[in-house]
């Protein structure tokens, strides 16, 4: 996790609570994919993530300051779709986008998953 705690520790703390599922939100697609692979080994609850397209966090960045993040241009539609497919293959049942990920990315991911026969439910 970005704050440094192991994912397994977080899952362990929540294991006895009525948690419906586990999600990674607003982080780089590669981190979401890595987290999903880790989570799948730790729980049978639904898992997923909402990846962003922001550049890596800079030292000193906080939610309440004016440090601009900028978009990671290496995360184009094709890269986003590839990671989304990887996440679903690793067991994600909830997948989407966050900062910098617009309808074009989500539509392309949906189309790619449908083409692979993935049963999609949207809400």
PDB file of C-alpha atoms in Angstrom:
ATOM      1  CA  UNK A   1       0.000   0.000   0.000  1.00  0.00           C
ATOM      2  CA  UNK A   2       1.162   3.541  -0.619  1.00  0.00           C
ATOM      3  CA  UNK A   3       1.358   4.153   3.123  1.00  0.00           C
ATOM      4  CA  UNK A   4       3.784   1.266   3.518  1.00  0.00           C
ATOM      5  CA  UNK A   5       1.657  -1.349   5.262  1.00  0.00           C
ATOM      6  CA  UNK A   6       1.609  -4.778   3.638  1.00  0.00           C
ATOM      7  CA  UNK A   7      -1.656  -5.644   1.883  1.00  0.00           C
ATOM      8  CA  UNK A   8      -1.822  -8.867   3.890  1.00  0.00           C
ATOM      9  CA  UNK A   9      -1.806  -6.855   7.109  1.00  0.00           C
ATOM     10  CA  UNK A  10      -4.727  -4.703   5.959  1.00  0.00           C
ATOM     11  CA  UNK A  11      -6.740  -7.755   4.905  1.00  0.00           C
ATOM     12  CA  UNK A  12      -5.991  -9.443   8.227  1.00  0.00           C
ATOM     13  CA  UNK A  13      -7.278  -6.444  10.188  1.00  0.00           C
ATOM     14  CA  UNK A  14     -10.510  -6.419   8.155  1.00  0.00           C
ATOM     15  CA  UNK A  15     -11.032 -10.188   7.938  1.00  0.00           C
ATOM     16  CA  UNK A  16     -13.641 -10.430  10.711  1.00  0.00           C
ATOM     17  CA  UNK A  17     -15.609  -7.381   9.571  1.00  0.00           C
ATOM     18  CA  UNK A  18     -18.517  -7.507   7.105  1.00  0.00           C
ATOM     19  CA  UNK A  19     -16.378  -6.219   4.237  1.00  0.00           C
ATOM     20  CA  UNK A  20     -18.101  -6.780   0.883  1.00  0.00           C
ATOM     21  CA  UNK A  21     -14.872  -6.627  -1.110  1.00  0.00           C
ATOM     22  CA  UNK A  22     -11.468  -5.028  -1.488  1.00  0.00           C
ATOM     23  CA  UNK A  23     -10.537  -2.370  -4.035  1.00  0.00           C
ATOM     24  CA  UNK A  24      -7.458  -0.399  -4.960  1.00  0.00           C
ATOM     25  CA  UNK A  25      -8.392   3.138  -5.928  1.00  0.00           C
ATOM     26  CA  UNK A  26      -6.696   6.070  -7.625  1.00  0.00           C
ATOM     27  CA  UNK A  27      -3.293   4.527  -8.167  1.00  0.00           C
ATOM     28  CA  UNK A  28      -1.191   3.584 -11.188  1.00  0.00           C
ATOM     29  CA  UNK A  29      -2.524   0.664 -13.272  1.00  0.00           C
ATOM     30  CA  UNK A  30       0.583  -1.444 -12.588  1.00  0.00           C
ATOM     31  CA  UNK A  31       0.069  -1.004  -8.833  1.00  0.00           C
ATOM     32  CA  UNK A  32      -3.593  -1.992  -9.156  1.00  0.00           C
ATOM     33  CA  UNK A  33      -2.628  -5.153 -11.067  1.00  0.00           C
ATOM     34  CA  UNK A  34       0.033  -6.062  -8.511  1.00  0.00           C
ATOM     35  CA  UNK A  35      -2.394  -5.461  -5.668  1.00  0.00           C
ATOM     36  CA  UNK A  36      -5.071  -7.622  -7.255  1.00  0.00           C
ATOM     37  CA  UNK A  37      -2.638 -10.511  -7.697  1.00  0.00           C
ATOM     38  CA  UNK A  38      -1.709 -10.185  -4.025  1.00  0.00           C
ATOM     39  CA  UNK A  39      -5.318  -9.909  -2.850  1.00  0.00           C
ATOM     40  CA  UNK A  40      -6.474 -12.949  -4.789  1.00  0.00           C
ATOM     41  CA  UNK A  41      -4.137 -15.098  -2.703  1.00  0.00           C
ATOM     42  CA  UNK A  42      -5.491 -13.586   0.529  1.00  0.00           C
ATOM     43  CA  UNK A  43      -9.269 -13.566   0.164  1.00  0.00           C
ATOM     44  CA  UNK A  44     -12.196 -15.078  -1.661  1.00  0.00           C
ATOM     45  CA  UNK A  45     -14.175 -11.838  -1.388  1.00  0.00           C
ATOM     46  CA  UNK A  46     -14.704  -9.717  -4.510  1.00  0.00           C
ATOM     47  CA  UNK A  47     -11.651  -7.681  -5.490  1.00  0.00           C
ATOM     48  CA  UNK A  48     -10.862  -4.997  -8.012  1.00  0.00           C
ATOM     49  CA  UNK A  49      -9.493  -1.569  -8.628  1.00  0.00           C
ATOM     50  CA  UNK A  50      -9.892   1.821 -10.231  1.00  0.00           C
ATOM     51  CA  UNK A  51      -6.618   2.862 -11.817  1.00  0.00           C
ATOM     52  CA  UNK A  52      -5.617   6.439 -12.545  1.00  0.00           C
ATOM     53  CA  UNK A  53      -3.307   7.999 -15.132  1.00  0.00           C
ATOM     54  CA  UNK A  54      -1.408  10.302 -12.802  1.00  0.00           C
ATOM     55  CA  UNK A  55       2.348  10.594 -12.666  1.00  0.00           C
ATOM     56  CA  UNK A  56       4.139   9.086  -9.695  1.00  0.00           C
ATOM     57  CA  UNK A  57       3.575  10.907  -6.436  1.00  0.00           C
ATOM     58  CA  UNK A  58       6.291  13.424  -5.654  1.00  0.00           C
ATOM     59  CA  UNK A  59       7.916  13.677  -2.245  1.00  0.00           C
ATOM     60  CA  UNK A  60       5.940  16.141  -0.162  1.00  0.00           C
ATOM     61  CA  UNK A  61       2.722  15.695  -2.120  1.00  0.00           C
ATOM     62  CA  UNK A  62      -0.463  15.623  -0.055  1.00  0.00           C
ATOM     63  CA  UNK A  63      -4.141  15.760  -0.894  1.00  0.00           C
ATOM     64  CA  UNK A  64      -4.395  19.317   0.397  1.00  0.00           C
ATOM     65  CA  UNK A  65      -1.514  21.057  -1.351  1.00  0.00           C
ATOM     66  CA  UNK A  66      -1.220  22.602  -4.802  1.00  0.00           C
ATOM     67  CA  UNK A  67       1.447  20.286  -6.238  1.00  0.00           C
ATOM     68  CA  UNK A  68       0.245  19.292  -9.700  1.00  0.00           C
ATOM     69  CA  UNK A  69       0.491  15.605 -10.536  1.00  0.00           C
ATOM     70  CA  UNK A  70       0.168  15.680 -14.320  1.00  0.00           C
ATOM     71  CA  UNK A  71      -0.882  12.740 -16.473  1.00  0.00           C
ATOM     72  CA  UNK A  72       1.292   9.721 -17.174  1.00  0.00           C
ATOM     73  CA  UNK A  73       1.145   9.719 -20.969  1.00  0.00           C
ATOM     74  CA  UNK A  74       2.517   6.174 -21.109  1.00  0.00           C
ATOM     75  CA  UNK A  75      -0.887   5.025 -19.852  1.00  0.00           C
ATOM     76  CA  UNK A  76      -2.768   5.334 -23.111  1.00  0.00           C
ATOM     77  CA  UNK A  77      -5.981   3.498 -23.975  1.00  0.00           C
ATOM     78  CA  UNK A  78      -4.134   0.364 -25.118  1.00  0.00           C
ATOM     79  CA  UNK A  79      -2.031   0.203 -21.941  1.00  0.00           C
ATOM     80  CA  UNK A  80      -5.086   0.765 -19.737  1.00  0.00           C
ATOM     81  CA  UNK A  81      -7.002  -1.980 -21.536  1.00  0.00           C
ATOM     82  CA  UNK A  82      -4.065  -4.401 -21.280  1.00  0.00           C
ATOM     83  CA  UNK A  83      -3.818  -3.895 -17.526  1.00  0.00           C
ATOM     84  CA  UNK A  84      -7.591  -4.173 -17.150  1.00  0.00           C
ATOM     85  CA  UNK A  85      -7.557  -7.519 -18.949  1.00  0.00           C
ATOM     86  CA  UNK A  86      -4.651  -8.621 -16.744  1.00  0.00           C
ATOM     87  CA  UNK A  87      -6.599  -7.637 -13.624  1.00  0.00           C
ATOM     88  CA  UNK A  88      -9.699  -9.558 -14.667  1.00  0.00           C
ATOM     89  CA  UNK A  89      -7.511 -12.557 -15.482  1.00  0.00           C
ATOM     90  CA  UNK A  90      -6.032 -12.303 -11.986  1.00  0.00           C
ATOM     91  CA  UNK A  91      -9.476 -12.413 -10.397  1.00  0.00           C
ATOM     92  CA  UNK A  92     -10.786  -8.838 -10.355  1.00  0.00           C
ATOM     93  CA  UNK A  93     -14.564  -8.651 -10.469  1.00  0.00           C
ATOM     94  CA  UNK A  94     -14.769  -4.858 -10.189  1.00  0.00           C
ATOM     95  CA  UNK A  95     -12.670  -2.733 -12.501  1.00  0.00           C
ATOM     96  CA  UNK A  96     -12.778   0.865 -13.626  1.00  0.00           C
ATOM     97  CA  UNK A  97     -10.918   4.120 -13.796  1.00  0.00           C
ATOM     98  CA  UNK A  98     -10.133   7.118 -11.651  1.00  0.00           C
ATOM     99  CA  UNK A  99      -8.306  10.415 -12.249  1.00  0.00           C
ATOM    100  CA  UNK A 100      -7.442  10.967 -15.905  1.00  0.00           C
ATOM    101  CA  UNK A 101      -9.379   7.921 -17.123  1.00  0.00           C
ATOM    102  CA  UNK A 102     -12.330   9.012 -19.199  1.00  0.00           C
ATOM    103  CA  UNK A 103     -15.166   7.305 -21.071  1.00  0.00           C
ATOM    104  CA  UNK A 104     -12.910   6.441 -24.024  1.00  0.00           C
ATOM    105  CA  UNK A 105     -10.741   4.263 -21.753  1.00  0.00           C
ATOM    106  CA  UNK A 106     -13.687   2.576 -20.042  1.00  0.00           C
ATOM    107  CA  UNK A 107     -15.501   1.939 -23.326  1.00  0.00           C
ATOM    108  CA  UNK A 108     -12.375   0.376 -24.831  1.00  0.00           C
ATOM    109  CA  UNK A 109     -11.920  -1.838 -21.770  1.00  0.00           C
ATOM    110  CA  UNK A 110     -15.559  -2.910 -21.882  1.00  0.00           C
ATOM    111  CA  UNK A 111     -15.285  -3.738 -25.588  1.00  0.00           C
ATOM    112  CA  UNK A 112     -12.094  -5.751 -25.042  1.00  0.00           C
ATOM    113  CA  UNK A 113     -13.589  -7.709 -22.149  1.00  0.00           C
ATOM    114  CA  UNK A 114     -16.804  -8.404 -24.061  1.00  0.00           C
ATOM    115  CA  UNK A 115     -14.745  -9.608 -27.033  1.00  0.00           C
ATOM    116  CA  UNK A 116     -13.097 -12.101 -24.676  1.00  0.00           C
ATOM    117  CA  UNK A 117     -16.458 -13.355 -23.440  1.00  0.00           C
ATOM    118  CA  UNK A 118     -16.211 -11.804 -19.989  1.00  0.00           C
ATOM    119  CA  UNK A 119     -19.661 -11.513 -18.426  1.00  0.00           C
ATOM    120  CA  UNK A 120     -20.052  -7.844 -17.531  1.00  0.00           C
ATOM    121  CA  UNK A 121     -22.440  -6.390 -15.001  1.00  0.00           C
ATOM    122  CA  UNK A 122     -22.431  -2.636 -14.668  1.00  0.00           C
ATOM    123  CA  UNK A 123     -23.724  -0.522 -11.861  1.00  0.00           C
TER     124      UNK A 123
END
